[in-house]
GROMACS .gro file of C-alpha atoms in nm:
model
  103
    1PRO     CA    1  -6.290  -5.862   2.997
    2ARG     CA    2  -6.670  -5.870   2.984
    3ALA     CA    3  -6.715  -6.224   3.115
    4ASP     CA    4  -6.779  -6.110   3.474
    5LEU     CA    5  -7.065  -5.879   3.377
    6PRO     CA    6  -7.402  -6.044   3.446
    7GLY     CA    7  -7.692  -6.022   3.203
    8PHE     CA    8  -7.995  -5.817   3.297
    9PRO     CA    9  -8.322  -5.702   3.138
   10ARG     CA   10  -8.310  -5.401   2.903
   11HIS     CA   11  -8.586  -5.164   2.806
   12GLY     CA   12  -8.653  -5.030   2.461
   13ASP     CA   13  -8.725  -5.155   2.113
   14TYR     CA   14  -8.618  -5.075   1.758
   15PHE     CA   15  -8.774  -4.729   1.757
   16ASN     CA   16  -8.623  -4.527   2.042
   17VAL     CA   17  -8.296  -4.344   2.113
   18ASP     CA   18  -8.160  -4.603   2.358
   19SER     CA   19  -8.263  -4.898   2.146
   20GLY     CA   20  -8.286  -5.239   2.304
   21ASN     CA   21  -8.318  -5.456   1.996
   22PRO     CA   22  -8.460  -5.788   2.117
   23GLY     CA   23  -8.381  -5.990   1.808
   24GLY     CA   24  -8.611  -6.140   1.553
   25GLY     CA   25  -8.742  -6.460   1.697
   26GLY     CA   26  -8.741  -6.736   1.948
   27PRO     CA   27  -8.863  -6.734   2.304
   28GLY     CA   28  -8.540  -6.589   2.451
   29LEU     CA   29  -8.562  -6.239   2.301
   30GLN     CA   30  -8.210  -6.164   2.418
   31TYR     CA   31  -8.066  -5.816   2.378
   32GLY     CA   32  -7.818  -5.847   2.092
   33ASP     CA   33  -7.711  -5.493   2.002
   34GLY     CA   34  -7.758  -5.129   2.079
   35PRO     CA   35  -7.596  -4.786   2.047
   36VAL     CA   36  -7.222  -4.784   1.985
   37MET     CA   37  -7.176  -4.445   2.149
   38ARG     CA   38  -7.371  -4.212   2.371
   39PHE     CA   39  -7.275  -3.846   2.346
   40ALA     CA   40  -7.485  -3.571   2.501
   41VAL     CA   41  -7.421  -3.198   2.521
   42GLU     CA   42  -7.598  -2.945   2.741
   43LEU     CA   43  -7.581  -2.595   2.591
   44ASP     CA   44  -7.591  -2.303   2.830
   45PRO     CA   45  -7.506  -1.933   2.788
   46ALA     CA   46  -7.245  -1.975   3.062
   47GLY     CA   47  -7.078  -2.263   2.878
   48PHE     CA   48  -7.151  -2.619   2.782
   49ARG     CA   49  -7.122  -2.958   2.944
   50ALA     CA   50  -7.075  -3.282   2.753
   51VAL     CA   51  -7.068  -3.650   2.847
   52ASN     CA   52  -6.975  -3.953   2.641
   53VAL     CA   53  -6.949  -4.330   2.673
   54ILE     CA   54  -6.819  -4.591   2.429
   55PRO     CA   55  -6.910  -4.950   2.521
   56GLY     CA   56  -6.591  -5.089   2.371
   57GLY     CA   57  -6.375  -4.856   2.573
   58GLN     CA   58  -6.123  -4.601   2.448
   59SER     CA   59  -5.864  -4.856   2.331
   60ALA     CA   60  -5.896  -5.146   2.091
   61LEU     CA   61  -5.587  -5.308   2.242
   62THR     CA   62  -5.687  -5.605   2.455
   63ASP     CA   63  -5.389  -5.558   2.690
   64SER     CA   64  -5.479  -5.193   2.761
   65ASP     CA   65  -5.641  -5.076   3.085
   66HIS     CA   66  -5.883  -4.883   2.864
   67PHE     CA   67  -6.009  -5.184   2.668
   68ALA     CA   68  -6.375  -5.235   2.764
   69ASP     CA   69  -6.335  -5.006   3.066
   70GLN     CA   70  -6.649  -4.810   2.979
   71ILE     CA   71  -6.887  -5.103   2.938
   72PRO     CA   72  -7.016  -5.087   3.299
   73LEU     CA   73  -7.108  -4.720   3.246
   74TRP     CA   74  -7.271  -4.796   2.910
   75LEU     CA   75  -7.476  -5.082   3.054
   76ALA     CA   76  -7.600  -4.855   3.334
   77ASN     CA   77  -7.685  -4.567   3.091
   78GLU     CA   78  -7.418  -4.352   3.252
   79ALA     CA   79  -7.131  -4.157   3.093
   80SER     CA   80  -6.806  -3.976   3.169
   81PRO     CA   81  -6.753  -3.602   3.132
   82CYS     CA   82  -6.581  -3.478   2.816
   83HIS     CA   83  -6.308  -3.225   2.882
   84PHE     CA   84  -6.254  -2.954   2.621
   85ALA     CA   85  -6.086  -2.660   2.793
   86VAL     CA   86  -5.706  -2.692   2.808
   87ASP     CA   87  -5.698  -2.664   3.189
   88ASP     CA   88  -5.965  -2.935   3.227
   89VAL     CA   89  -5.788  -3.166   2.983
   90ALA     CA   90  -5.454  -3.122   3.162
   91ALA     CA   91  -5.611  -3.173   3.507
   92ASN     CA   92  -5.782  -3.498   3.401
   93ALA     CA   93  -5.513  -3.647   3.178
   94VAL     CA   94  -5.382  -3.995   3.260
   95GLY     CA   95  -5.087  -3.974   3.021
   96ARG     CA   96  -4.926  -3.778   2.743
   97GLU     CA   97  -4.777  -3.874   2.408
   98LEU     CA   98  -4.560  -3.651   2.195
   99PHE     CA   99  -4.554  -3.709   1.821
  100GLN     CA  100  -4.270  -3.566   1.617
  101PRO     CA  101  -4.163  -3.602   1.255
  102ALA     CA  102  -3.888  -3.855   1.190
  103PRO     CA  103  -3.540  -3.695   1.167
   0.00000   0.00000   0.00000
């Protein structure tokens, strides 16, 4: 699912929040790893706002629409809003699962 994403230069080094670890040697200095999640919260007396992005996507299932669906956002240092209030969660839901104890 990531094969169509082109490579591009990244900023950073080992010592910043959005690390761009260039590797240990060789002339290529290719970006090999970075943050596994970006979660930011803005606190305000009127309420809070939060955003999050997971480069691997929300699902670990390779046949899911949500496998690797967040990687374009992560690569662009962007994120999706996190919904906490019940009305916001319901308005932005894409599905629902009901779990019950076995009879």
